[in-house]
PDB file of C-alpha atoms in Angstrom:
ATOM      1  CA  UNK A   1       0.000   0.000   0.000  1.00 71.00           C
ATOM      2  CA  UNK A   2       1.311   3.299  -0.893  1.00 81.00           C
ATOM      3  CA  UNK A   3       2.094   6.740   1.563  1.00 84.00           C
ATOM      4  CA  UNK A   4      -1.060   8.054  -0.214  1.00 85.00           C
ATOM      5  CA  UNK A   5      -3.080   5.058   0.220  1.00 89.00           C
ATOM      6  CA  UNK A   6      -2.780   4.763   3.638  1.00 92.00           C
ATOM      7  CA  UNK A   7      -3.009   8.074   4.089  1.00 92.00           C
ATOM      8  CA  UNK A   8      -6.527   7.621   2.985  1.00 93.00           C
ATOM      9  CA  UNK A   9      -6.993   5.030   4.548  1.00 95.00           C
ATOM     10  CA  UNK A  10      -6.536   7.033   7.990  1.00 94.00           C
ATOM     11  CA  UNK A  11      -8.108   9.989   7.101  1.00 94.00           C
ATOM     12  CA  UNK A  12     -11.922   8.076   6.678  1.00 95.00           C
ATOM     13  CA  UNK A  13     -10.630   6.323  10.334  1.00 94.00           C
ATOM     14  CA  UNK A  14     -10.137   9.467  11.761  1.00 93.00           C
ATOM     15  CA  UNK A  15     -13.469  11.156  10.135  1.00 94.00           C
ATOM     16  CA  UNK A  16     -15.500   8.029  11.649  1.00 95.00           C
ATOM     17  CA  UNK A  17     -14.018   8.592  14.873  1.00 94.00           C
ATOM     18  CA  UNK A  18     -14.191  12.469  14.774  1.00 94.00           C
ATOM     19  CA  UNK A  19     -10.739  13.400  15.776  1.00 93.00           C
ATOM     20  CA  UNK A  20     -10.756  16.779  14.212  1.00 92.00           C
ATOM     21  CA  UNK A  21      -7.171  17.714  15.008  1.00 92.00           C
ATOM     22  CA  UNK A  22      -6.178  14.110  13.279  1.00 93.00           C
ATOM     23  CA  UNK A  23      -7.944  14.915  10.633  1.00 94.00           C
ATOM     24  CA  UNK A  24      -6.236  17.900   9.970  1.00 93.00           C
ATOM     25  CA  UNK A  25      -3.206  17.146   9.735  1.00 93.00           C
ATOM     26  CA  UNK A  26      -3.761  13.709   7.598  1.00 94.00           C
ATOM     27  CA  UNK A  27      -5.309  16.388   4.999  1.00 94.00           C
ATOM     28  CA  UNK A  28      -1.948  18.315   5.262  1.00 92.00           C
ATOM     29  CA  UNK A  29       0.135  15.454   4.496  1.00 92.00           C
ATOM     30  CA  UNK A  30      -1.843  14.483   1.619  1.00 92.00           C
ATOM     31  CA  UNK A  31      -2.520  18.082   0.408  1.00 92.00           C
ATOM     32  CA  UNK A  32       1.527  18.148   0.442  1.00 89.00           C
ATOM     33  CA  UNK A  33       1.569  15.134  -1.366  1.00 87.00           C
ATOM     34  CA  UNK A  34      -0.998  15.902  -4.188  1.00 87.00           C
ATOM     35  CA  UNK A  35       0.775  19.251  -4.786  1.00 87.00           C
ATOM     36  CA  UNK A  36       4.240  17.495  -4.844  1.00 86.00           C
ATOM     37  CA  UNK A  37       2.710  14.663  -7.495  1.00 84.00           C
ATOM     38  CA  UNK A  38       1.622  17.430 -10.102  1.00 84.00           C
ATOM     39  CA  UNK A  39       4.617  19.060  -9.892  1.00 80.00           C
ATOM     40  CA  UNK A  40       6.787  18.992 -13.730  1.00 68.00           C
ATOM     41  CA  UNK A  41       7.861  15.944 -14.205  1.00 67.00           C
ATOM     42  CA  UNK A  42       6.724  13.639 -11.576  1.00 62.00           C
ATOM     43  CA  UNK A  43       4.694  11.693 -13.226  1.00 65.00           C
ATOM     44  CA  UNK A  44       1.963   9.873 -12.180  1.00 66.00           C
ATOM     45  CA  UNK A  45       2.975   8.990  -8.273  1.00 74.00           C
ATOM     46  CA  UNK A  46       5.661   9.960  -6.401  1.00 74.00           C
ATOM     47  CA  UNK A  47       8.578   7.334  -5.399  1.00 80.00           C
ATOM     48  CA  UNK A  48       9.050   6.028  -2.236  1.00 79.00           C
ATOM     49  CA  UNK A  49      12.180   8.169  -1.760  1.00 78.00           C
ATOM     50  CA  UNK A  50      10.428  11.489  -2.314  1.00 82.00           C
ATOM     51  CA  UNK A  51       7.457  10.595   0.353  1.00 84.00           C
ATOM     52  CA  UNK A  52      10.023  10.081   2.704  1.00 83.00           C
ATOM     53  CA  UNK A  53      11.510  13.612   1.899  1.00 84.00           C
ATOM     54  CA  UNK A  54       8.485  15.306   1.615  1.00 88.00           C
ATOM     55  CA  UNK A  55       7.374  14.012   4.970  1.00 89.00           C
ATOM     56  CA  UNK A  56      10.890  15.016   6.744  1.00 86.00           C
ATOM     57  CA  UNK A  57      10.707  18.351   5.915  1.00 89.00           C
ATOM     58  CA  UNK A  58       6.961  18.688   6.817  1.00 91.00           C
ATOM     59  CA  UNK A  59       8.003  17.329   9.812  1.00 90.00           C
ATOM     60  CA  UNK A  60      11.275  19.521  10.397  1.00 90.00           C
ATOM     61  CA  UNK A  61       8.743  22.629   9.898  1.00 93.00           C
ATOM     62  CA  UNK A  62       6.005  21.659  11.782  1.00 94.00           C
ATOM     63  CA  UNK A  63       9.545  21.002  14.969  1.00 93.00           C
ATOM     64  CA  UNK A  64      10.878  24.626  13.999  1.00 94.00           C
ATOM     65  CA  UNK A  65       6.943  26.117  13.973  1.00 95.00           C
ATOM     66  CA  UNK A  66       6.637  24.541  17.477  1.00 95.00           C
ATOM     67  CA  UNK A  67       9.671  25.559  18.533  1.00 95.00           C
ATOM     68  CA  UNK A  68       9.061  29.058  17.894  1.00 96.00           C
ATOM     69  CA  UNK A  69       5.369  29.509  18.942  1.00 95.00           C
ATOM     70  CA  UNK A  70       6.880  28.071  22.331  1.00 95.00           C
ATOM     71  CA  UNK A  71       9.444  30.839  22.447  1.00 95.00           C
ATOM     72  CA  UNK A  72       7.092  33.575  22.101  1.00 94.00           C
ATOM     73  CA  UNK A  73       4.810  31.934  25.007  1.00 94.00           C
ATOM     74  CA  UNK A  74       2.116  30.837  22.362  1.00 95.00           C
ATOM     75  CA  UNK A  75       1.876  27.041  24.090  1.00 94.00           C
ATOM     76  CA  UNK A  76      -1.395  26.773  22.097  1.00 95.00           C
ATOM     77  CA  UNK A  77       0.005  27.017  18.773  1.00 94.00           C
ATOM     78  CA  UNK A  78       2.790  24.936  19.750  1.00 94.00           C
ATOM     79  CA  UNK A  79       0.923  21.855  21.117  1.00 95.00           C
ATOM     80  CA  UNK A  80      -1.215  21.861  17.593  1.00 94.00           C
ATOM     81  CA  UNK A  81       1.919  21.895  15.351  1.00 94.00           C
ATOM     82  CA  UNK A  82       3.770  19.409  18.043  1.00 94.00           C
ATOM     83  CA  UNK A  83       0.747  17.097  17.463  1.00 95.00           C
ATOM     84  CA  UNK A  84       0.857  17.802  13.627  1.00 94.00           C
ATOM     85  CA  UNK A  85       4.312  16.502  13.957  1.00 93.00           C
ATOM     86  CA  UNK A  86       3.066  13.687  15.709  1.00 94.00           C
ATOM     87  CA  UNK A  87       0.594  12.209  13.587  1.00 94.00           C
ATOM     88  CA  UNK A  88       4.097  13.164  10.564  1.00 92.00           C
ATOM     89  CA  UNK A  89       6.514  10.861  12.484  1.00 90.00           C
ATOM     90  CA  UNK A  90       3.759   7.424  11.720  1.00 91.00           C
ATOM     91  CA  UNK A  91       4.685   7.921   7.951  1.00 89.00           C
ATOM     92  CA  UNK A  92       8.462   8.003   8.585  1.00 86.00           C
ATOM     93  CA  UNK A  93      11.161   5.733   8.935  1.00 82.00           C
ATOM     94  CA  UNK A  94      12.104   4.786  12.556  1.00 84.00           C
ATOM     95  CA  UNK A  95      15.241   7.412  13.496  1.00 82.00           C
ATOM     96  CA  UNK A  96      18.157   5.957  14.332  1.00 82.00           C
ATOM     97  CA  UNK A  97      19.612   6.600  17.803  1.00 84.00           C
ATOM     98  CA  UNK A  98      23.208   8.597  18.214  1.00 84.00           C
ATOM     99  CA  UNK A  99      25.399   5.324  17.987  1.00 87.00           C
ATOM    100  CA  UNK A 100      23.604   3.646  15.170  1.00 87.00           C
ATOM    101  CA  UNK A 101      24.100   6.772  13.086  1.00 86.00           C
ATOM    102  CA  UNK A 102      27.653   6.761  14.218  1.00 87.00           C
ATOM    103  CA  UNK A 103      27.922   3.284  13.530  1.00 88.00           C
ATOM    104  CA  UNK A 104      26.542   3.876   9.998  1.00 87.00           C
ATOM    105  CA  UNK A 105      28.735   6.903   9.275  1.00 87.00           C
ATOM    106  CA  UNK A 106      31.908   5.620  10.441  1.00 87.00           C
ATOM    107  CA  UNK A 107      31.172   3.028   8.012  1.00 88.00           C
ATOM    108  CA  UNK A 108      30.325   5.404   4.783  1.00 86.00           C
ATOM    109  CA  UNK A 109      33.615   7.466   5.733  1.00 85.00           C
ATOM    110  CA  UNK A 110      35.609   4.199   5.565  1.00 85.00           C
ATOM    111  CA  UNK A 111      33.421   3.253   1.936  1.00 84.00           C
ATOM    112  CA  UNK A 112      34.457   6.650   0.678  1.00 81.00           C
ATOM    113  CA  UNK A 113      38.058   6.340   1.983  1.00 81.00           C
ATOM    114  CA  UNK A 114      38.078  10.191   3.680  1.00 76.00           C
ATOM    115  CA  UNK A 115      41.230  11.239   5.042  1.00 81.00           C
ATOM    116  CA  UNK A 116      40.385  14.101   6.821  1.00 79.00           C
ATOM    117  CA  UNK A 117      38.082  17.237   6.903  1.00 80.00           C
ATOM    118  CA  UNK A 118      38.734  18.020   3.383  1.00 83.00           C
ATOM    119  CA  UNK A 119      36.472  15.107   2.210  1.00 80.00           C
ATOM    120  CA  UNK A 120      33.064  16.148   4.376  1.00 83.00           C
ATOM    121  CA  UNK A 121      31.459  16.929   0.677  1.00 85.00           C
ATOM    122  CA  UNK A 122      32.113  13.497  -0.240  1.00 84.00           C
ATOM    123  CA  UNK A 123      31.069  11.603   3.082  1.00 83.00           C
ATOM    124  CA  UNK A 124      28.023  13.959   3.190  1.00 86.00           C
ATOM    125  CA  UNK A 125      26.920  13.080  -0.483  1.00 85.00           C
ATOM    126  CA  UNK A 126      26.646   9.279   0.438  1.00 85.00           C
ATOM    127  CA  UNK A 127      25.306   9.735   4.027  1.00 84.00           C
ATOM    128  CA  UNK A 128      22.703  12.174   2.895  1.00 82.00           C
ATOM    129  CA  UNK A 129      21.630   9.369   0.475  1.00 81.00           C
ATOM    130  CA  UNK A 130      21.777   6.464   2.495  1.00 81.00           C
ATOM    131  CA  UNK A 131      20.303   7.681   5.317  1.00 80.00           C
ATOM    132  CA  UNK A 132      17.211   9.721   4.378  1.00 74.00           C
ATOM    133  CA  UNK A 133      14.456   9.759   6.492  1.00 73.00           C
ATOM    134  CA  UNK A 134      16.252   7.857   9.238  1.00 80.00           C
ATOM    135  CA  UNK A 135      18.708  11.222  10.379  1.00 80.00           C
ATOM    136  CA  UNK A 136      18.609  14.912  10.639  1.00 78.00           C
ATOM    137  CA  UNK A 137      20.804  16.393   8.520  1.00 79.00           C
ATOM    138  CA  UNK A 138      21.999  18.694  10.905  1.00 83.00           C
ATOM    139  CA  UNK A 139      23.219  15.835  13.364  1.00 85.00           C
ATOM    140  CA  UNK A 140      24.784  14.136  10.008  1.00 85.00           C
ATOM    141  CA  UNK A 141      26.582  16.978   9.444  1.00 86.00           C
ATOM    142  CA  UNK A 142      27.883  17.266  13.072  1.00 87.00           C
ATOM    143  CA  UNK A 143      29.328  13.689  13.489  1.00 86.00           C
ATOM    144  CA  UNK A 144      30.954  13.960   9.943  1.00 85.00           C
ATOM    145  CA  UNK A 145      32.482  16.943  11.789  1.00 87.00           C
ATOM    146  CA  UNK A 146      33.957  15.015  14.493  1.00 86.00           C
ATOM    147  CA  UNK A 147      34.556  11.662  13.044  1.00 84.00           C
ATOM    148  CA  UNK A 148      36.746  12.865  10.035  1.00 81.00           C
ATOM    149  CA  UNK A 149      38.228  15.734  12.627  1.00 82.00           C
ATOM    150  CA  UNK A 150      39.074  12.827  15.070  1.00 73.00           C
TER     151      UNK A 150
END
């Protein structure tokens, strides 16, 4: 069954068992999703790969929205876009914890053969790839740092 399918599939759950705020933000995820499928190019449905990345960075801006609304004493707004982000993470890959993504990039630096700090464009090409969906770039990016530092 595909992202959209089950997406579906969860919205007419959640409309039988009126969960409004559910509800909501299932039709956000497939609004995203319908708007990313008639984009140029895309053809009839999107791949697996692109769901995932279209659900990460819904899910990174409904964090950074929550984030912020909580700064500026909002609570509110932040507990409906924390919730939003909620219902997002079902749809995505489990994340891997601190040592498996160390693990797994000690691993792609070795694959790529980096010597040193000078080769973080190359290790961050292939880890980017390979580990979609399962890491925030940001902590990628960080442990690169310090593993090809180290």
């Amino acid at each position: 069954m595909s992202l959209k399918e089950q997406i579906d599939q969860d919205i007419k759950s959640a409309m039988l068992a009126k969960k409004k705020e559910e509800l909501t933000a299932l039709r956000a995820i497939k609004s995203a999703i319908l708007l990313a499928e008639t984009e140029k190019g895309v053809g009839d449905k999107l791949k697996a790969d692109a769901e995932i990345k279209l659900l990460t960075k819904a899910a990174k801006q409904r964090k950074e929205s929550a984030e912020l609304y909580q700064k500026e004493g909002r609570q509110d707004l932040a507990d409906k876009e924390s919730f939003e982000l909620e219902v997002i993470s079902r749809y995505l890959p489990k994340q891997l914890t601190e040592e498996e993504l160390k693990e797994a990039l000690q691993k792609i630096v070795a694959q790529a053969g980096a010597q040193g700090p000078q080769d973080m464009g190359k290790v961050m090409g292939l880890a980017t790839k390979s580990l979609a969906g399962k890491a925030d770039g940001k902590k990628i990016s960080e442990l690169v740092k310090v593993i090809l530092a180290g």
